[in-house]
Amino acid sequence: MSSTSIRFQWSSVIGADKYFLVVDGSSNGERYNHSFTTLSGQVDGLTPSKSYDCYVYSSNQAGLGASSMTKTITTSINRVMSISMDYSCSSGVVTVTWGQVFGANFYRADAIDVNGTALSCTSASNTCQITMLNCGERYLIQVTAISFDCQSTSNTSTYFETVPCAPSQLTTYHECSSNVIIFSWAPTNNTNYYIATSLASDGQVVECHTKDTECFFTNTGCGHTYQYTVYAVSNCNSETSSPKHVRTSPCIPQNIETSAGCWSDVLITTWDKAAGALSYTVEAQGNNGDSYNCSSFTNSCAIPGVACGESLSVWITASDDDCTTEKELGEAAQTVPCTPTNVSASVDCSPNSALMNWTVSKGAGFYIAMAQHADGTVRSCHSPGPNCLIQGLTCGKTYTASVIATNMKCNSSQSQLVTIETGFCPPTNVSTSLQCDGNMGTVSWAAVARADMYLATATGNDGHTHTCSSNSTDCSFTDLLCSEIYAVTVVTIDRGCHSDPSPDVELRTV
């Protein structure tokens, strides 16, 4: 047990040449007598935290004078000499332990931060716990011993650091083209290094250990949402920061298909939804220089007003709130061919055919020309170029003709209608008669409406021929050979063109 001292002072007494100081601790059997020739003195070896009655006598050769007024003094308590502490990372509580001091009724332990703010606990034993400590602080621990009248603060102390605070001021930067993500935070006290964690929406976890206050995450995938957190590491690890979320660039759309409605001017594009995409933009470039576009929040998009006969290159991009993918090229698309124009029909001297002509139209692979009679009969021809010959028409009929263009997938609309008037039919009801005198033969037939004239031909067995013409319904052959069998036919003539010949009719000479 350490002892303590008291230093006294008193006023001078006239005639005194010496002073006697009495310190009486009768309660514990202590009594101290000291003589002094000065007006002050010190008494050592007193018991700490004890009360003493103190008074002074003056003296000279004549004897002792009266004593001074008694003053009761309590000695101070000794300081705590040893302090230890144990800090719990998980609870954030520090347990302080010290060596006990004689005479102390209880103790107060203080944790003092760099600003001088103290947190305390008290105990009648040699330990107590200080709670509510701040993270990231460096504390000075002192212990004060307290008696009823006195207290003494330890002249020894110890320091400790609390758990780092959870990192804050989190920021992220996302580079759209590479999907690199930079995660950063403000520095924290009492930290050796940091561990940042990336958690992808597919469950993949990546850690970054650094002494800096940022981490680069490079192996990120498109169309994912990433959660980033960080904690500080020292003797104690901090709590994990609040999460920071980042969405990477959308993935590139796949399986792009574009089709043009065969009966409309609408271009429809579809694709597989891309992970992370919130919207899409479709762009189409025609071979004639026209451009088209549309936007969609789903996986399809329709562009109206697309010109006929276009061969289109189609691109699609996917976007989220911050980033857009590079353009992805889909398959080329073709719109419906344009309708042929300037359609015309001409009938030559062949009564059963008509030559169709038109102007080449955009987007056409080839063309189909059709001629339809009122009875429903249809004849057609096709060609890669701007004309074709419709054959097999019936003579003496009126047909309505048109042309369509096709690209093997879609047909254009029908062109304007033109009228075809086929040539005259050959005469019917052809018959012959022979006038024996002179071997002259006569042929007759039924009239053909609007015919200009007729030509009859008699062909002998050896191939020689005789002809006669008429603008009525009969004519005669002269100078026929005797004993010959002739095949007789008649054609209708109109504006220089002949009909097909009528069926053969026999004529025998004698």
XYZ file of C-alpha atoms in Angstrom:
510
model
C 0.000 0.000 0.000
C 1.451 3.347 -1.032
C 1.697 6.156 1.480
C 0.855 9.782 0.969
C 2.072 13.151 2.247
C 0.473 16.391 3.413
C 2.157 19.742 3.272
C 1.014 22.358 5.824
C 1.322 26.126 6.087
C 0.420 28.439 9.010
C 0.638 32.018 10.091
C 3.469 33.341 12.318
C 2.955 33.972 16.016
C 4.698 36.960 17.678
C 7.463 35.839 19.949
C 7.476 32.224 18.706
C 10.767 30.742 17.631
C 9.519 27.201 16.921
C 6.303 25.482 15.909
C 5.109 21.988 16.720
C 2.828 20.269 14.138
C 0.592 17.440 15.377
C -1.131 15.103 12.922
C -3.412 12.784 14.846
C -5.035 9.809 13.183
C -6.386 8.331 16.373
C -8.962 6.261 14.494
C -6.203 4.112 13.096
C -3.618 4.595 15.840
C -1.436 7.016 13.924
C 0.029 10.182 15.475
C 2.805 12.326 14.067
C 4.684 15.160 15.888
C 7.071 17.394 14.015
C 8.821 20.651 14.932
C 9.581 23.421 12.450
C 11.266 26.804 12.698
C 9.578 27.890 9.453
C 5.941 28.565 8.680
C 5.426 25.365 6.686
C 6.182 21.703 6.850
C 5.399 18.343 5.306
C 4.356 15.101 6.956
C 5.105 11.912 5.025
C 4.026 8.334 5.449
C 0.349 9.013 5.997
C -2.224 6.429 5.075
C -4.119 7.273 1.880
C -7.770 8.152 2.107
C -7.738 8.620 5.907
C -8.877 11.543 8.057
C -6.412 13.258 10.383
C -6.914 15.979 13.023
C -4.174 18.528 12.560
C -3.117 21.496 14.793
C -0.022 23.627 15.504
C 1.623 24.837 18.798
C 3.909 27.827 18.943
C 6.806 27.819 21.466
C 9.787 29.773 22.752
C 12.025 29.553 25.757
C 9.132 30.452 27.960
C 7.184 27.350 26.888
C 4.356 26.273 24.629
C 1.715 28.618 23.436
C -1.871 27.768 22.766
C -2.602 25.377 19.888
C -4.181 26.496 16.682
C -7.716 25.552 15.651
C -7.941 21.870 14.839
C -8.275 21.136 11.134
C -9.410 17.748 9.912
C -7.761 16.672 6.641
C -8.361 13.578 4.582
C -5.397 12.263 2.638
C -5.727 11.751 -1.084
C -6.357 8.334 -2.647
C -3.588 6.624 -4.630
C -3.725 6.388 -8.410
C -4.551 3.178 -10.220
C -1.226 1.789 -11.348
C -2.154 -0.940 -13.836
C -4.821 -0.981 -16.546
C -5.686 -3.606 -19.146
C -8.514 -3.802 -21.659
C -10.198 -6.306 -23.959
C -12.156 -5.020 -26.967
C -14.838 -7.233 -28.544
C -15.102 -6.805 -32.341
C -18.521 -8.420 -32.522
C -20.237 -6.459 -29.741
C -18.197 -3.252 -29.916
C -17.786 -3.308 -26.107
C -14.491 -2.773 -24.294
C -13.901 -4.512 -20.937
C -11.491 -2.510 -18.717
C -9.625 -4.159 -15.850
C -7.326 -2.442 -13.314
C -5.375 -2.944 -10.127
C -7.384 -1.973 -7.054
C -6.376 0.976 -4.880
C -6.526 0.976 -1.070
C -9.318 3.126 0.223
C -11.247 3.386 -3.043
C -14.985 2.982 -2.696
C -15.514 2.586 -6.459
C -13.868 3.297 -9.786
C -14.711 5.047 -13.026
C -13.211 3.926 -16.350
C -13.218 6.495 -19.177
C -12.762 5.970 -22.931
C -11.765 9.366 -24.377
C -11.809 10.005 -28.147
C -9.598 12.430 -30.074
C -12.126 15.231 -29.538
C -12.055 14.764 -25.761
C -15.510 13.202 -25.569
C -15.618 10.477 -22.933
C -17.741 7.369 -22.505
C -17.635 5.836 -19.004
C -18.538 2.921 -16.810
C -18.280 2.572 -13.002
C -17.656 -0.380 -10.739
C -16.909 -1.180 -7.102
C -14.698 -4.074 -8.276
C -11.734 -4.029 -10.612
C -13.556 -4.280 -13.972
C -16.397 -2.778 -15.987
C -17.599 -2.559 -19.592
C -17.879 0.591 -21.724
C -20.558 0.445 -24.406
C -21.846 2.738 -27.177
C -18.346 3.172 -28.594
C -18.114 4.733 -32.035
C -16.685 2.796 -34.963
C -13.395 3.908 -36.463
C -12.174 5.702 -33.307
C -8.944 5.624 -31.297
C -9.729 5.786 -27.564
C -7.584 6.576 -24.524
C -8.493 4.477 -21.482
C -8.061 6.013 -17.991
C -9.322 4.769 -14.626
C -10.145 7.049 -11.684
C -10.204 5.699 -8.148
C -12.852 7.406 -5.986
C -13.267 7.508 -2.216
C -15.910 9.439 -0.337
C -13.964 12.671 -0.435
C -11.186 12.135 -2.972
C -10.472 10.754 -6.352
C -7.351 10.129 -8.335
C -6.955 9.548 -12.030
C -4.466 6.970 -13.171
C -1.194 8.274 -14.455
C -0.985 5.195 -16.636
C -3.222 4.734 -19.667
C -3.761 2.493 -22.677
C -5.084 3.045 -26.180
C -7.225 0.903 -28.442
C -8.930 1.225 -31.824
C -12.525 0.273 -32.477
C -13.820 -1.673 -35.459
C -13.680 0.329 -38.705
C -16.893 1.924 -39.825
C -18.687 0.373 -42.779
C -17.459 2.131 -45.948
C -19.803 4.804 -47.263
C -20.114 7.254 -50.175
C -20.317 4.320 -52.559
C -20.087 5.114 -56.265
C -20.060 3.015 -59.426
C -19.031 3.765 -62.981
C -20.116 1.494 -65.822
C -18.376 1.608 -69.207
C -21.048 0.590 -71.732
C -18.925 -0.862 -74.535
C -16.663 -3.063 -72.385
C -19.027 -3.606 -69.423
C -16.149 -2.747 -67.036
C -17.511 -1.593 -63.670
C -15.480 0.578 -61.269
C -16.699 0.423 -57.658
C -15.319 3.025 -55.210
C -15.919 4.304 -51.664
C -14.631 6.791 -49.090
C -11.642 5.712 -46.934
C -12.279 4.542 -43.375
C -10.167 4.833 -40.189
C -8.360 1.924 -38.534
C -8.288 -0.042 -41.834
C -5.583 -2.308 -43.235
C -7.345 -3.112 -46.518
C -10.788 -3.587 -48.067
C -12.718 -6.513 -49.532
C -15.281 -5.587 -52.199
C -17.745 -8.201 -53.422
C -19.684 -8.432 -56.696
C -22.861 -10.554 -56.698
C -24.380 -11.125 -60.160
C -28.043 -11.760 -60.758
C -27.129 -15.299 -61.831
C -25.489 -15.926 -58.435
C -21.844 -15.558 -59.478
C -19.653 -14.002 -56.757
C -16.327 -12.191 -57.330
C -14.136 -10.620 -54.613
C -11.577 -7.829 -54.891
C -8.939 -7.226 -52.167
C -7.333 -3.781 -52.226
C -5.610 -1.170 -50.083
C -7.051 1.491 -52.369
C -10.618 2.712 -52.266
C -11.755 1.303 -55.606
C -11.952 -1.972 -57.480
C -12.197 -2.743 -61.206
C -14.577 -5.570 -62.151
C -13.872 -6.628 -65.744
C -15.390 -10.066 -66.281
C -18.973 -8.867 -66.240
C -21.632 -10.289 -68.520
C -24.215 -8.462 -70.577
C -27.757 -8.128 -69.327
C -26.993 -8.748 -65.640
C -27.701 -6.772 -62.511
C -24.741 -6.682 -60.115
C -24.831 -5.904 -56.391
C -21.646 -4.379 -54.955
C -20.715 -4.240 -51.255
C -17.466 -3.595 -49.379
C -16.121 -3.952 -45.858
C -12.949 -2.770 -44.147
C -10.459 -5.234 -42.654
C -8.209 -4.623 -39.632
C -7.893 -6.507 -36.330
C -11.649 -6.270 -36.560
C -13.697 -6.287 -39.746
C -16.254 -3.572 -40.292
C -19.864 -4.177 -41.067
C -20.640 -4.605 -44.752
C -21.612 -1.449 -46.560
C -25.053 -0.863 -47.945
C -25.409 -2.409 -51.435
C -24.885 -0.557 -54.691
C -26.599 -1.950 -57.789
C -25.466 -1.671 -61.408
C -27.093 -3.001 -64.574
C -24.662 -3.972 -67.344
C -25.287 -3.248 -71.016
C -28.082 -5.233 -72.675
C -27.151 -8.335 -74.619
C -27.298 -8.230 -78.413
C -30.654 -9.422 -79.827
C -30.527 -12.747 -81.651
C -32.615 -14.585 -84.272
C -33.679 -11.428 -86.072
C -36.330 -12.091 -88.715
C -37.960 -9.519 -90.966
C -40.897 -9.988 -93.291
C -42.952 -7.667 -95.430
C -46.664 -8.340 -95.555
C -47.564 -9.388 -99.084
C -50.744 -7.355 -98.992
C -49.572 -4.285 -97.099
C -46.784 -1.742 -96.853
C -45.783 -2.854 -93.349
C -42.347 -4.285 -92.528
C -42.480 -6.554 -89.455
C -39.286 -7.498 -87.558
C -39.134 -10.012 -84.698
C -36.253 -11.200 -82.481
C -35.497 -13.062 -79.287
C -35.659 -10.825 -76.237
C -32.206 -9.701 -75.113
C -31.283 -9.929 -71.424
C -31.179 -6.509 -69.801
C -32.881 -4.678 -72.665
C -35.654 -2.227 -71.859
C -36.294 -1.076 -75.418
C -35.259 -1.811 -78.989
C -34.734 0.193 -82.176
C -35.032 -1.317 -85.661
C -33.434 0.426 -88.632
C -33.944 -0.601 -92.262
C -32.021 0.669 -95.282
C -33.539 0.115 -98.713
C -31.586 -0.517 -101.899
C -33.172 2.621 -103.329
C -31.704 4.790 -100.566
C -34.800 5.040 -98.393
C -34.410 4.617 -94.605
C -36.999 3.413 -92.096
C -37.062 2.831 -88.332
C -39.298 1.919 -85.426
C -38.967 1.463 -81.652
C -40.458 -1.170 -79.378
C -40.560 -2.320 -75.765
C -41.374 -5.898 -76.835
C -39.649 -8.316 -79.207
C -41.353 -7.146 -82.406
C -41.675 -3.920 -84.314
C -43.753 -2.855 -87.331
C -42.651 -0.166 -89.800
C -45.508 1.176 -91.939
C -45.199 3.018 -95.210
C -42.383 0.906 -96.657
C -42.064 1.381 -100.421
C -42.753 -1.497 -102.784
C -39.888 -3.243 -104.502
C -37.334 -2.635 -101.749
C -34.543 -5.017 -100.791
C -33.807 -4.002 -97.215
C -30.877 -4.429 -94.843
C -32.189 -4.547 -91.270
C -30.324 -3.726 -88.048
C -31.480 -3.826 -84.425
C -30.078 -2.265 -81.255
C -31.099 -2.931 -77.650
C -31.053 -0.250 -74.953
C -31.516 0.188 -71.228
C -31.576 3.459 -69.270
C -27.865 4.094 -69.823
C -26.413 1.952 -72.605
C -27.123 0.817 -76.148
C -25.701 -2.282 -77.815
C -23.888 -2.212 -81.102
C -26.062 -2.711 -84.175
C -26.841 -6.342 -84.961
C -27.499 -7.137 -88.638
C -30.405 -9.396 -89.440
C -31.336 -11.144 -92.664
C -32.204 -8.992 -95.663
C -35.901 -8.497 -96.349
C -37.873 -7.817 -99.516
C -41.072 -5.866 -99.782
C -43.869 -6.715 -102.172
C -42.875 -5.993 -105.801
C -44.231 -2.830 -107.335
C -47.192 -3.174 -109.676
C -46.253 -3.208 -113.368
C -47.257 -0.087 -115.291
C -47.736 0.922 -118.907
C -49.330 -2.433 -119.689
C -50.404 -2.990 -123.321
C -51.506 -5.896 -125.513
C -51.103 -6.401 -129.252
C -52.578 -9.105 -131.477
C -50.633 -10.073 -134.596
C -51.909 -12.046 -137.557
C -52.046 -15.177 -135.412
C -55.608 -15.182 -134.149
C -54.841 -17.262 -131.065
C -52.121 -15.212 -129.325
C -51.482 -11.741 -127.893
C -48.180 -10.020 -127.032
C -48.243 -8.358 -123.608
C -45.848 -5.466 -122.848
C -45.172 -3.468 -119.610
C -42.584 -1.374 -117.814
C -40.182 -3.238 -115.511
C -41.183 -2.775 -111.833
C -38.961 -2.650 -108.698
C -38.500 -5.818 -106.732
C -39.811 -8.153 -109.444
C -38.151 -11.516 -110.074
C -40.433 -12.286 -112.971
C -43.903 -11.423 -114.276
C -47.130 -13.233 -115.002
C -49.510 -11.922 -117.671
C -53.090 -13.231 -117.695
C -55.993 -12.920 -120.144
C -59.494 -13.849 -118.949
C -62.636 -14.377 -120.980
C -66.113 -13.651 -119.681
C -66.774 -17.379 -119.490
C -63.974 -17.697 -116.924
C -61.389 -19.144 -119.252
C -57.871 -17.879 -118.405
C -54.695 -18.031 -120.462
C -51.323 -16.827 -119.163
C -47.632 -16.462 -119.849
C -44.621 -15.560 -117.668
C -41.340 -13.852 -118.330
C -38.343 -12.377 -116.454
C -38.516 -9.369 -118.750
C -41.072 -6.746 -119.747
C -43.093 -8.823 -122.276
C -44.461 -12.270 -123.012
C -46.791 -13.951 -125.524
C -50.133 -15.312 -124.351
C -51.034 -18.242 -126.581
C -54.081 -20.491 -126.846
C -56.608 -17.720 -127.053
C -59.867 -18.411 -128.802
C -60.457 -16.623 -132.079
C -63.052 -13.943 -132.283
C -63.194 -13.375 -128.512
C -62.697 -10.397 -126.181
C -60.343 -10.891 -123.225
C -59.452 -8.722 -120.247
C -55.684 -8.852 -119.577
C -53.384 -7.733 -116.729
C -49.877 -8.319 -115.355
C -48.541 -9.032 -111.841
C -44.928 -8.979 -110.634
C -43.617 -11.558 -108.166
C -40.472 -12.173 -106.110
C -41.358 -15.839 -105.482
C -42.724 -14.916 -102.060
C -45.096 -12.050 -102.669
C -47.038 -10.915 -105.695
C -47.711 -7.325 -106.599
C -51.207 -6.070 -106.981
C -52.824 -6.483 -110.381
C -51.890 -3.943 -113.024
C -54.418 -1.867 -114.871
C -56.649 -3.909 -117.217
C -56.279 -3.910 -120.981
C -58.613 -5.425 -123.598
C -57.558 -8.049 -126.143
C -59.621 -8.607 -129.285
C -58.496 -11.886 -130.886
C -58.481 -12.368 -134.666
C -61.388 -13.714 -136.777
C -62.283 -17.346 -136.660
C -62.211 -19.386 -139.908
C -65.525 -19.724 -141.733
C -67.835 -22.556 -140.778
C -70.337 -24.685 -142.672
C -67.927 -24.998 -145.587
C -69.300 -27.081 -148.486
C -68.263 -27.799 -152.110
C -69.986 -28.579 -155.393
C -68.654 -29.640 -158.804
C -69.873 -28.457 -162.171
C -68.919 -31.364 -164.374
C -68.671 -29.263 -167.514
C -65.262 -27.827 -167.416
C -64.365 -29.320 -164.021
C -65.249 -26.074 -162.168
C -65.766 -26.373 -158.438
C -67.669 -24.052 -156.128
C -67.092 -23.619 -152.348
C -69.492 -21.846 -149.952
C -69.505 -21.018 -146.209
C -71.299 -19.189 -143.444
C -70.474 -15.511 -143.143
C -68.129 -14.288 -140.403
C -69.211 -11.018 -138.809
C -67.148 -7.955 -139.769
C -64.930 -9.975 -142.113
C -63.399 -8.033 -145.003
C -63.109 -10.984 -147.409
C -62.429 -14.703 -147.673
C -59.821 -16.842 -149.442
C -60.504 -20.457 -150.443
C -57.749 -22.925 -151.379
C -58.108 -26.290 -153.140
C -55.034 -28.529 -152.777
C -54.640 -31.550 -155.038
C -53.085 -34.901 -154.139
C -49.843 -33.911 -155.827
C -49.740 -30.625 -153.959
C -50.783 -28.243 -156.692
C -53.300 -25.618 -155.574
C -56.111 -23.485 -156.876
C -57.448 -20.414 -155.086
C -60.398 -18.128 -155.220
C -61.390 -15.131 -153.112
C -64.641 -13.406 -152.333
C -66.160 -10.785 -150.087
C -69.382 -12.806 -150.046
C -69.945 -16.376 -148.869
C -68.842 -18.373 -151.958
C -66.334 -18.514 -154.789
C -65.421 -20.911 -157.656
C -62.290 -22.770 -158.785
C -61.666 -23.093 -162.536
C -59.306 -25.280 -164.521
C -59.379 -28.077 -161.990
C -57.641 -31.229 -163.118
C -59.766 -34.188 -163.959
C -59.892 -37.250 -161.781
C -58.450 -35.374 -158.795
C -59.397 -35.222 -155.169
C -58.961 -31.742 -153.711
C -58.850 -30.694 -150.065
C -60.631 -27.359 -149.770
C -60.163 -24.842 -146.916
C -61.335 -21.277 -146.391
C -59.724 -18.475 -144.297
C -61.154 -15.173 -143.144
C -59.096 -12.116 -144.038
C -59.147 -8.957 -141.868
C -56.801 -6.018 -142.379
C -54.273 -8.255 -144.088
C -54.320 -11.035 -141.481
C -55.640 -14.507 -142.149
C -57.623 -16.613 -139.740
C -56.729 -20.229 -139.234
C -57.991 -22.368 -142.133
C -61.315 -24.051 -141.856
C -61.395 -27.858 -141.655
C -60.722 -29.621 -144.991
C -63.673 -30.337 -147.234
C -63.274 -32.822 -150.136
C -63.913 -31.895 -153.769
C -63.685 -34.670 -156.479
C -63.364 -33.909 -160.152
C -64.319 -36.278 -162.953
